[in-house]
mmCIF file of C-alpha atoms in Angstrom:
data_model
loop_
_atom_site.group_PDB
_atom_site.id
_atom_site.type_symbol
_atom_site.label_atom_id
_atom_site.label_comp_id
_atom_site.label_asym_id
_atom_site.label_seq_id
_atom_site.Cartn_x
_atom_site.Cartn_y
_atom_site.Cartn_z
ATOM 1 C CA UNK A 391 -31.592 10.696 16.228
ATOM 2 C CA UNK A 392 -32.560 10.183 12.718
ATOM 3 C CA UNK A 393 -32.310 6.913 11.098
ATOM 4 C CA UNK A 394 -33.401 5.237 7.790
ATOM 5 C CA UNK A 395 -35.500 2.799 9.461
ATOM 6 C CA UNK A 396 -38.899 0.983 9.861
ATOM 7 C CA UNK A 397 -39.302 -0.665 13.223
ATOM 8 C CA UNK A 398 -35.678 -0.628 15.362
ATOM 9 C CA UNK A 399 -36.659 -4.378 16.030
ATOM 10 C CA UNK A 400 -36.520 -5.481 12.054
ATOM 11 C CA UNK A 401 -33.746 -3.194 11.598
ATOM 12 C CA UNK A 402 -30.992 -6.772 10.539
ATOM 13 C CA UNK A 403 -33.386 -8.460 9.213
ATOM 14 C CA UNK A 404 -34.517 -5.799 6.927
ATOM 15 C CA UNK A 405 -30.691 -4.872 6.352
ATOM 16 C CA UNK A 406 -29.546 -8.547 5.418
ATOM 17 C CA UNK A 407 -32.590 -9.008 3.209
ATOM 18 C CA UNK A 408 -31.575 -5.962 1.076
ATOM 19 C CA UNK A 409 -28.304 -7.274 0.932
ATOM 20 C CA UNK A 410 -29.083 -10.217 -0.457
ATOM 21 C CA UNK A 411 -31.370 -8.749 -3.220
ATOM 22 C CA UNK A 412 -27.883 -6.680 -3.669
ATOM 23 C CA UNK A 413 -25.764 -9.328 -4.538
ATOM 24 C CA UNK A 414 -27.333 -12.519 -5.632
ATOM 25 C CA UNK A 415 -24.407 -13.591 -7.659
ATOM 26 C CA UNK A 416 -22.227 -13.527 -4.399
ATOM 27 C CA UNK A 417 -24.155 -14.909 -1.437
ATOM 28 C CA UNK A 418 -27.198 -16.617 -0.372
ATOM 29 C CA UNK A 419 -29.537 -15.352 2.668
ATOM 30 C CA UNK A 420 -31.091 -18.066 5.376
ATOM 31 C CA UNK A 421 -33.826 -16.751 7.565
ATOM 32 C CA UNK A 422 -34.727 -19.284 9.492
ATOM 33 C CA UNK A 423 -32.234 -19.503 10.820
ATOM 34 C CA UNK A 424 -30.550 -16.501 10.038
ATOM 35 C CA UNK A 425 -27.170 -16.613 8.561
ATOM 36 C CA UNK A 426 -25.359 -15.628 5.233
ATOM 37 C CA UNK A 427 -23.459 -18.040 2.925
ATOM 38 C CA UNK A 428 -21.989 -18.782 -0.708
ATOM 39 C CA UNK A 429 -24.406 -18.402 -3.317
ATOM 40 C CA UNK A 430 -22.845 -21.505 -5.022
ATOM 41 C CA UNK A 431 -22.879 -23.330 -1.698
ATOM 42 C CA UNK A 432 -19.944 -24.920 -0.417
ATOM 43 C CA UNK A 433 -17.109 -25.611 -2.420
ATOM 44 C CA UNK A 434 -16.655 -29.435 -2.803
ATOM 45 C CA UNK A 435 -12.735 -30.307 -1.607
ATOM 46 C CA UNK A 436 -11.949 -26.918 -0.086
ATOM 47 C CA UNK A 437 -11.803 -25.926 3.606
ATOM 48 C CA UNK A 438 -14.586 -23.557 4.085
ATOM 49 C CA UNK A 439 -14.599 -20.548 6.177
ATOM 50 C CA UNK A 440 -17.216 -19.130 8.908
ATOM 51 C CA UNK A 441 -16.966 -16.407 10.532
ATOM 52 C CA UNK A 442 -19.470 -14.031 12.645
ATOM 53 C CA UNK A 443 -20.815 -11.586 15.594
ATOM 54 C CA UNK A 444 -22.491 -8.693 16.496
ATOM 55 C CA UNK A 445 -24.232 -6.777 13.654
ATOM 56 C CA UNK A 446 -24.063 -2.859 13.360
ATOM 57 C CA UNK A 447 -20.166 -4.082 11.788
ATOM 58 C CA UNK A 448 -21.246 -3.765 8.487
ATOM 59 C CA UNK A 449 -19.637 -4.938 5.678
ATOM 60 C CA UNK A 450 -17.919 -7.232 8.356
ATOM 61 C CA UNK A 451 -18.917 -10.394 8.562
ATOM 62 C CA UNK A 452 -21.124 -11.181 5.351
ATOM 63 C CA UNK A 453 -19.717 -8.495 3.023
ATOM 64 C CA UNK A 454 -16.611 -10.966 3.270
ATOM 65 C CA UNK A 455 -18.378 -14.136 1.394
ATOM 66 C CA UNK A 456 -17.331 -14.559 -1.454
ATOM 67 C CA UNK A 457 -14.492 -16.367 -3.807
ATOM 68 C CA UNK A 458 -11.205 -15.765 -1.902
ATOM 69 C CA UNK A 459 -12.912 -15.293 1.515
ATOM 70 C CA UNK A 460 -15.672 -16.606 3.844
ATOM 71 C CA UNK A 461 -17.900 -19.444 2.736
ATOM 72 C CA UNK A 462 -20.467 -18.271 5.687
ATOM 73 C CA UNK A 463 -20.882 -15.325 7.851
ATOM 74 C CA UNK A 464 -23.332 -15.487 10.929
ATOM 75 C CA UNK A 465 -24.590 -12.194 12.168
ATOM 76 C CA UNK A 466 -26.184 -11.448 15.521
ATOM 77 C CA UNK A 467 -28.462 -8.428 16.530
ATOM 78 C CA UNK A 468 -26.725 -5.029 17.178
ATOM 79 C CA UNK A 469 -23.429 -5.702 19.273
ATOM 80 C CA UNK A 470 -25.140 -9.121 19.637
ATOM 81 C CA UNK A 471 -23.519 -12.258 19.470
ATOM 82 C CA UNK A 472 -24.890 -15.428 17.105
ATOM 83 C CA UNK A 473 -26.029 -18.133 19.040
ATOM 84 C CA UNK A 474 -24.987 -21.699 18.131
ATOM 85 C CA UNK A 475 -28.479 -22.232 16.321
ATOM 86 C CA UNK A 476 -27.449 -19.704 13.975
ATOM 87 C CA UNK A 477 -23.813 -21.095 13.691
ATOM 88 C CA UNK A 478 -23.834 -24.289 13.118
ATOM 89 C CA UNK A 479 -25.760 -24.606 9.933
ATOM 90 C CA UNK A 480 -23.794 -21.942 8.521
ATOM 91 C CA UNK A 481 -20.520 -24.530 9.475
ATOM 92 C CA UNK A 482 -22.494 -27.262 7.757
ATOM 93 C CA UNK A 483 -23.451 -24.683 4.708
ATOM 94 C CA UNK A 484 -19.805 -24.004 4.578
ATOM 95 C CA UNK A 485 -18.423 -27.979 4.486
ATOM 96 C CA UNK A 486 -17.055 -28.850 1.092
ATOM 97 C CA UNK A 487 -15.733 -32.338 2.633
ATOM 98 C CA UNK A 488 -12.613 -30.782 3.918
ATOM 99 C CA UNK A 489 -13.252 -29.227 7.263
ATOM 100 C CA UNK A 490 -14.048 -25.799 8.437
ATOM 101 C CA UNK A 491 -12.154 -23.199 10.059
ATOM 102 C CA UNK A 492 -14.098 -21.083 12.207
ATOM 103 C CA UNK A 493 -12.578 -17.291 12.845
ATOM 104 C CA UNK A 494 -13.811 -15.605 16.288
ATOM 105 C CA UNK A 495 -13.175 -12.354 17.577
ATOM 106 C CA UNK A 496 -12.281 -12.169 20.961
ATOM 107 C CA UNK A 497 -15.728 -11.207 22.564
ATOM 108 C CA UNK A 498 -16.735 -13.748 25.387
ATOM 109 C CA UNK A 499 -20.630 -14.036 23.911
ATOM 110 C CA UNK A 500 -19.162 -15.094 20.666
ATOM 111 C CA UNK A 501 -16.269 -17.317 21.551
ATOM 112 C CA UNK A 502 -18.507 -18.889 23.865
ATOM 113 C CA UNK A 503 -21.423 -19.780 21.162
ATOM 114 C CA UNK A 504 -18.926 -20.737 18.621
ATOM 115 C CA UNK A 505 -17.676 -23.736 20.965
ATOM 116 C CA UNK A 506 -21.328 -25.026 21.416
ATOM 117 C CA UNK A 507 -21.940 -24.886 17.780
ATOM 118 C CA UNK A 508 -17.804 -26.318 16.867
ATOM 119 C CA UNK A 509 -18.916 -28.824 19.445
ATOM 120 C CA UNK A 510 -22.098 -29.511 17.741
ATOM 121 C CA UNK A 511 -20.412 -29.724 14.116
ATOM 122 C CA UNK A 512 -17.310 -32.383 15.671
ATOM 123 C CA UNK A 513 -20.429 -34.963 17.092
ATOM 124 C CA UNK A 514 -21.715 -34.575 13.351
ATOM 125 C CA UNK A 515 -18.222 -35.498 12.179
ATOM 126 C CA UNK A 516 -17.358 -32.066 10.460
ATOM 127 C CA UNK A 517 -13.849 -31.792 11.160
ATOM 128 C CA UNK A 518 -13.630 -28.011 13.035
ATOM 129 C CA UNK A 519 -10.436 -25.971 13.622
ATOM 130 C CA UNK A 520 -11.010 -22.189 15.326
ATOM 131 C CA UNK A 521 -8.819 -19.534 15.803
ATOM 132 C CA UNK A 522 -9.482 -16.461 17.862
ATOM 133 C CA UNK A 523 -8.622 -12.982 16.285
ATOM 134 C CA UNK A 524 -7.262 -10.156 19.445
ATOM 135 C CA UNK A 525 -5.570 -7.820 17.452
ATOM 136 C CA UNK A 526 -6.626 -4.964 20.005
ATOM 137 C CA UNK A 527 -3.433 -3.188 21.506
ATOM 138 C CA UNK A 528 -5.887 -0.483 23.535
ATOM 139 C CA UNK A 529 -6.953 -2.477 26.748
ATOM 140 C CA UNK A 530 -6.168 -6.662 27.727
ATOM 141 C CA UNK A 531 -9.164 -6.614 29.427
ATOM 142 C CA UNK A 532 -13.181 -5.176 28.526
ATOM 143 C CA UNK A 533 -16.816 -5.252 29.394
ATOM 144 C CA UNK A 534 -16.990 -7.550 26.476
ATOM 145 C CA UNK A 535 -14.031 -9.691 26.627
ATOM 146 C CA UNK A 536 -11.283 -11.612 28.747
ATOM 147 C CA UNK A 537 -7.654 -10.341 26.873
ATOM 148 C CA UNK A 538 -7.616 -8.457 24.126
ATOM 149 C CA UNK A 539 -10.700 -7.781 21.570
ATOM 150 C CA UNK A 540 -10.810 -8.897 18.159
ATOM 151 C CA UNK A 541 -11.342 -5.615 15.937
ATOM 152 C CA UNK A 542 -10.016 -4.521 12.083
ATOM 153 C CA UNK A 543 -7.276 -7.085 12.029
ATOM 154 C CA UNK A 544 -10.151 -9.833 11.461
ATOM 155 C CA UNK A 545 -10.196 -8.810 7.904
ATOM 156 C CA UNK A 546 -6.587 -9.608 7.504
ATOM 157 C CA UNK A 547 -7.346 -13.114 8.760
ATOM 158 C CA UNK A 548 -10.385 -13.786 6.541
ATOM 159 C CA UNK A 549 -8.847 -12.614 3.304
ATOM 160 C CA UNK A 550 -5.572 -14.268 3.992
ATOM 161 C CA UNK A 551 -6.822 -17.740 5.297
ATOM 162 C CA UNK A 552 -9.704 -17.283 2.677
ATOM 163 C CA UNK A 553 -6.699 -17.134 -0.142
ATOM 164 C CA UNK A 554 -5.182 -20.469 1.741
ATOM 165 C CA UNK A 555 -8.261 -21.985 1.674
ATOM 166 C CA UNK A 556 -8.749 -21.620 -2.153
ATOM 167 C CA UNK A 557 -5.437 -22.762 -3.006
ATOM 168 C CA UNK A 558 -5.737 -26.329 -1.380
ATOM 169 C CA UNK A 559 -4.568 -25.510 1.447
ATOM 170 C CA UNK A 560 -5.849 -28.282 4.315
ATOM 171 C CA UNK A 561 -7.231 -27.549 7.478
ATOM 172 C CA UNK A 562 -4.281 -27.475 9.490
ATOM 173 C CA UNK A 563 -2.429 -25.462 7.278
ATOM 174 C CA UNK A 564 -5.413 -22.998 6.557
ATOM 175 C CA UNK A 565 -5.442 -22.889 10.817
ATOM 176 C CA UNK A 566 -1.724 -22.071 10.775
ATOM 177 C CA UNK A 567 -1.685 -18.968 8.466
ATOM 178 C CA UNK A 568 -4.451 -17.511 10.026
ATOM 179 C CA UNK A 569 -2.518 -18.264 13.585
ATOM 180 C CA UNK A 570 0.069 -16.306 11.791
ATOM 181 C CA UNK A 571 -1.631 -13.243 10.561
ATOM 182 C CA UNK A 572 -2.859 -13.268 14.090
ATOM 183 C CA UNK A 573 0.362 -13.490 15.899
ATOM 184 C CA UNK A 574 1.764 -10.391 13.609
ATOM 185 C CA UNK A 575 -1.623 -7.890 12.889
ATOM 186 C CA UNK A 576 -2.278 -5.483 15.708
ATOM 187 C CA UNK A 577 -4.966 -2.621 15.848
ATOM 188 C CA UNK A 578 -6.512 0.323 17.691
ATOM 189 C CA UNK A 579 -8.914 3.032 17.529
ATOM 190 C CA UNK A 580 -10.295 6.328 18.113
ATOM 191 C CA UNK A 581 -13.712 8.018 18.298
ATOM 192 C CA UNK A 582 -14.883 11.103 18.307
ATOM 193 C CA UNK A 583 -18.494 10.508 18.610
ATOM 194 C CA UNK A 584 -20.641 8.071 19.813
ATOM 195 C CA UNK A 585 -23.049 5.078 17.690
ATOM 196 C CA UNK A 586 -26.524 5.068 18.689
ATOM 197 C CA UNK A 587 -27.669 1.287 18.644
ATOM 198 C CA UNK A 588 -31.067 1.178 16.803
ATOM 199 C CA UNK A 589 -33.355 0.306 19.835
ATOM 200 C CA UNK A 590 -31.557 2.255 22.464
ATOM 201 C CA UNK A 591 -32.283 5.466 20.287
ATOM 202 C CA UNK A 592 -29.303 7.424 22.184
ATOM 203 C CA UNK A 593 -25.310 7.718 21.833
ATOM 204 C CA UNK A 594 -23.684 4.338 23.308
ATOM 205 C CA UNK A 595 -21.335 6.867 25.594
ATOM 206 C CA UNK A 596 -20.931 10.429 26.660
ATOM 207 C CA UNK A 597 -18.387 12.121 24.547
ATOM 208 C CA UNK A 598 -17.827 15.799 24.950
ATOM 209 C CA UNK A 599 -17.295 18.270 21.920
ATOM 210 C CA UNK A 600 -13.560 18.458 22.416
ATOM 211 C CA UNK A 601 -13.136 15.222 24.133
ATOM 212 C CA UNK A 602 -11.733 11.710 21.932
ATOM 213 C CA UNK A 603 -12.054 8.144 23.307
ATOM 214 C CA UNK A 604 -8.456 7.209 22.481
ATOM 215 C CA UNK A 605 -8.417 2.723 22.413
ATOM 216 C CA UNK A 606 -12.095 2.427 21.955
ATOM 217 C CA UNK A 607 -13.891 -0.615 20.512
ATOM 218 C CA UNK A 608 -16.069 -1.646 17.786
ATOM 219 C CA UNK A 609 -19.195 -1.557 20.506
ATOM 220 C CA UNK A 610 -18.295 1.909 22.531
ATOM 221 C CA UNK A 611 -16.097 0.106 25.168
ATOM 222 C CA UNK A 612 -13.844 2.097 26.955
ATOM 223 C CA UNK A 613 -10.389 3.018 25.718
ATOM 224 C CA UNK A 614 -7.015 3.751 27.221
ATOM 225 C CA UNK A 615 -8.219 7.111 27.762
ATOM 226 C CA UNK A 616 -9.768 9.913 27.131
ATOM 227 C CA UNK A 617 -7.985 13.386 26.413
ATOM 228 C CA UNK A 618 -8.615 16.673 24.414
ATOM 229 C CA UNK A 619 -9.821 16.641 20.969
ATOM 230 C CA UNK A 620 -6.612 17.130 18.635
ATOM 231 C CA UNK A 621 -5.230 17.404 15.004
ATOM 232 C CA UNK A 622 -5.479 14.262 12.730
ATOM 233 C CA UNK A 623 -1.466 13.925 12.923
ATOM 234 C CA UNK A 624 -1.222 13.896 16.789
ATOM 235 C CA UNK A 625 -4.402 11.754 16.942
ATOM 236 C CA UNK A 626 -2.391 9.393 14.668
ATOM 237 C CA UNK A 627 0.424 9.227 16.587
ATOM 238 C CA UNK A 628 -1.348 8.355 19.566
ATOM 239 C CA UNK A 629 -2.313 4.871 17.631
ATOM 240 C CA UNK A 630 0.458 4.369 15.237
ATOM 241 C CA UNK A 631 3.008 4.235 18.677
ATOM 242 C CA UNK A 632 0.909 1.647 20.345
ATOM 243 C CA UNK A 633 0.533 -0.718 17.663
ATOM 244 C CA UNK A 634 4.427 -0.202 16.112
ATOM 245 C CA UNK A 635 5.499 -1.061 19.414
ATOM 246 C CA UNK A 636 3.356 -4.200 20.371
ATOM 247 C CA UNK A 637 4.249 -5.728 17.214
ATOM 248 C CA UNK A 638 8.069 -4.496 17.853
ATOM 249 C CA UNK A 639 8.783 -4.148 14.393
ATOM 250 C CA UNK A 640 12.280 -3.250 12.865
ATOM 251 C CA UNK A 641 14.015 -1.782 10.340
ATOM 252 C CA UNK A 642 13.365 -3.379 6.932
ATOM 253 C CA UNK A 643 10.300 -4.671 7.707
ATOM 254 C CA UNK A 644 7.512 -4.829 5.268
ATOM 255 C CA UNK A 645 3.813 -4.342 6.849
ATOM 256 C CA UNK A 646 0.574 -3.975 5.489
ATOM 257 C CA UNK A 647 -1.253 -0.525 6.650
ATOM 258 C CA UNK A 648 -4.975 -0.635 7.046
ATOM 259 C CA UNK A 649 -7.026 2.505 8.201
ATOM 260 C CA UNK A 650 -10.143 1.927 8.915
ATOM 261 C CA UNK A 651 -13.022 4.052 9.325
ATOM 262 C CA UNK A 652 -15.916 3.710 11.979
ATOM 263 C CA UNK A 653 -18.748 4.556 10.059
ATOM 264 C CA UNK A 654 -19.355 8.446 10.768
ATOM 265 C CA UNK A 655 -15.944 9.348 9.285
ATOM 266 C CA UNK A 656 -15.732 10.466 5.505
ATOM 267 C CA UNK A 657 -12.622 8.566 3.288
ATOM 268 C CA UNK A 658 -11.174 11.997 3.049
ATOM 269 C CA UNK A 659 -10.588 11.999 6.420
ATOM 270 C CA UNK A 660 -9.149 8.332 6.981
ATOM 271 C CA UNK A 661 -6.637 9.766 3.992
ATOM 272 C CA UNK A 662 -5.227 12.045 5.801
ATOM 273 C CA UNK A 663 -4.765 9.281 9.366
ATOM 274 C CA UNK A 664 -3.285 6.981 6.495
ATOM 275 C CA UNK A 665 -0.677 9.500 5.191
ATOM 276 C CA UNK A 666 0.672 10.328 8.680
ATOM 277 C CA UNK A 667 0.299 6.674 9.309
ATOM 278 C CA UNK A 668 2.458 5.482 6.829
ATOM 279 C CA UNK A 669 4.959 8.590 7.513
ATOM 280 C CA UNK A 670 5.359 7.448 10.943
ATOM 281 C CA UNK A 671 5.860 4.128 10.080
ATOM 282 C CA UNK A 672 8.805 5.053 7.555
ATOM 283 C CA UNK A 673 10.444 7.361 9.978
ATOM 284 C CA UNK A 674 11.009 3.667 11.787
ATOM 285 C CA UNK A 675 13.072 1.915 8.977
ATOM 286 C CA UNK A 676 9.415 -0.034 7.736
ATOM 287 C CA UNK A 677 8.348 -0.429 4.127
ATOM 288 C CA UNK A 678 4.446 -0.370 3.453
ATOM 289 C CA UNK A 679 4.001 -2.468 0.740
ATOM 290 C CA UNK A 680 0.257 -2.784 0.792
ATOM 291 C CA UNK A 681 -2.429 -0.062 1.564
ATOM 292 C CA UNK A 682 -6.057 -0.430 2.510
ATOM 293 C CA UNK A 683 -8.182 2.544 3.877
ATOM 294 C CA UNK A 684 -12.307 2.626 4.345
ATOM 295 C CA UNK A 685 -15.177 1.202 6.197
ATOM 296 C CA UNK A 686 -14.594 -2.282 6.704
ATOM 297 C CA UNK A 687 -14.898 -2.676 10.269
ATOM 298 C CA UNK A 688 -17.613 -0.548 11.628
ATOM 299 C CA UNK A 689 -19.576 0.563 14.303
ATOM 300 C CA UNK A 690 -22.783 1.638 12.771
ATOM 301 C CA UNK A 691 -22.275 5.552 12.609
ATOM 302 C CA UNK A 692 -18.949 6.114 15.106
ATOM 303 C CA UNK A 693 -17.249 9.037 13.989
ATOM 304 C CA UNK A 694 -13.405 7.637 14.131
ATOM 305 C CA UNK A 695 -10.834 5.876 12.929
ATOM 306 C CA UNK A 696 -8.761 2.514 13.374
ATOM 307 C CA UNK A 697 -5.267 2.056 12.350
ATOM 308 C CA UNK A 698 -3.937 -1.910 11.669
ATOM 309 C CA UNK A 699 -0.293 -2.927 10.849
ATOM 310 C CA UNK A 700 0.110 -6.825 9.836
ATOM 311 C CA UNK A 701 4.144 -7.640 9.237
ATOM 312 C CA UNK A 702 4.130 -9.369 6.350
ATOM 313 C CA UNK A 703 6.475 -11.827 4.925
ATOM 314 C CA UNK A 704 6.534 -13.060 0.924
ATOM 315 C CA UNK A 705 3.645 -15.430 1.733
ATOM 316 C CA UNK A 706 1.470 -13.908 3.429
ATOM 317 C CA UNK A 707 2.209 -10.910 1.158
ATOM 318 C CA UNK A 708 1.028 -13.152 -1.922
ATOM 319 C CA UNK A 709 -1.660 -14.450 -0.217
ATOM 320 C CA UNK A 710 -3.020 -11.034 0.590
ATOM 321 C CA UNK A 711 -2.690 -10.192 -3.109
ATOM 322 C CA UNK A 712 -4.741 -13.746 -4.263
ATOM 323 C CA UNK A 713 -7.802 -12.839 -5.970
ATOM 324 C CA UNK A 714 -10.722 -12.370 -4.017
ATOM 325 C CA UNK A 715 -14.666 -11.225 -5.052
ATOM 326 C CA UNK A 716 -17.009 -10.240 -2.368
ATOM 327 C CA UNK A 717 -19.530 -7.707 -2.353
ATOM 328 C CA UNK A 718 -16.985 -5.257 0.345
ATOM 329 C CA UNK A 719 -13.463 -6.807 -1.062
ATOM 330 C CA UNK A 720 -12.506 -7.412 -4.367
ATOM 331 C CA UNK A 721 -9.711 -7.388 -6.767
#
């Protein structure tokens, strides 16, 4: 497997140091120890926002800093969690004076490591609220995690409580509408092919040529199931039903519709999941009133898609909408 890479071992550290050459104007790079925040620093009266995990996501976590979003992202090696080292300086990076919200996804290294480090920040009198992202429909229970897994439906949360956050919002109340997005964004995935993690040097999972992984994860956990490779419109299906369902949505509804790509699938492709996507979902009575489709949440070269529904009402609809300016997101 080729890869443009020096040594497998360097490969985040070499990755977050380009990045931060990339954007200067947006973020800020600590190496020691490592972790990504604000180039301004913290905002001074505003509830900041940290958020983290596994690298090999990319542009999730750190291509989320930025006005409107994160104040601090913490990544880990390859499908690695942060350790509380790394997290709590990027809390105290991220303290303007009016607490922090932390946003975990559902994986037990990382939801462990952010209560050391919340713990850590509450003894240095940072006020701390978390909230744990499980949008994951596929499975309740993985390798990785107890319940459900926190995938695609984490960008939701950090660009909606980001957009609290920046209007004033206080803690609590920044807490609350990310509880909300939370309670009403569900998700799940497909691959057709496999990552290869940098220093393993071979695909995560065996994956025959007219086999799909229907449920996967971001990592290459297992899925619901796996069954013969099939057209992009009954591949859809097979994830637009699931996640419809779960969220039990009726007619009248308004929803935000975010495909997501992988990594190893081209934006031509996740156009053609979106447009039976959003077919589907207007066959059921639902209005899509918001659209996003591309690599947000990936995992590093996985050829496959994600599909994420968040029922929206007129705030979080306007919130969603708030300006935001990060190197991945912006409008």
């Amino acid at each position: 497997m080729k890869k443009l890479l020096n040594d497998p071992a360097d490969a985040v550290a070499d990755s977050l140091a380009g990045f931060a050459l990339a954007h200067p104007d947006l973020v800020r790079l600590s190496s020691t120890p490592v972790f990504v925040c604000r180039a301004g620093g913290a905002v001074t009266g505003k509830v900041g926002l940290v958020s983290g995990g596994g690298s090999g996501h990319e542009p999730l976590h750190a291509g989320f800093v930025g006005d409107g979003m994160l104040d601090a992202a913490v990544p880990g090696a390859v499908f690695t969690s942060p350790t509380p080292d790394q997290i709590l300086p990027a809390i105290q990076a991220a303290d303007g004076g009016a607490g922090v919200l932390t946003i975990v996804k559902n994986y037990t290294g990382d939801v462990l490591n952010f209560e050391t480090a919340v713990e850590l920040a509450v003894e240095e009198d940072i006020a701390v609220a978390s909230v744990l992202v499980n949008d994951d429909v596929a499975v309740e229970d993985s390798l990785y995690t107890a319940g459900r897994r926190g995938v695609a439906g984490t960008v939701a949360v950090e660009k909606i409580a980001g957009a609290a956050a920046y209007r004033g919002t206080d803690l609590a109340g920044v807490a609350a509408v990310a509880e909300r997005v939370i309670a009403n964004v569900r998700s799940m995935g497909v691959a057709l092919a496999a990552p290869v993690v940098p220093h393993v040097g071979g695909p995560s999972f065996d994956l025959g040529d007219d086999e799909i992984e229907v449920g996967i994860g971001i990592h290459g956990e297992p899925g619901r199931r796996r069954v013969p490779a099939a057209g992009a419109d009954a591949v859809t299906e097979m994830l637009v039903a699931p996640v419809a369902d779960d969220l039990d949505l009726g007619s009248g509804e308004r929803v935000l519709l975010f495909v997501n790509g992988m990594g190893g699938t081209p934006l031509s492709e996740l156009y053609v999941v979106y447009g039976r996507a959003r077919r589907l979902l207007e066959e059921r009575g639902l209005t899509v009133a918001r659209s996003l489709v591309g690599n947000y949440v990936t995992s590093l070269e996985m050829q496959g898609a994600s599909v994420t529904v968040l029922r929206l009402d007129d705030e979080l609809e306007a919130l969603w909408d708030a300006p935001v300016n990060t190197a991945a997101l912006r409008w």
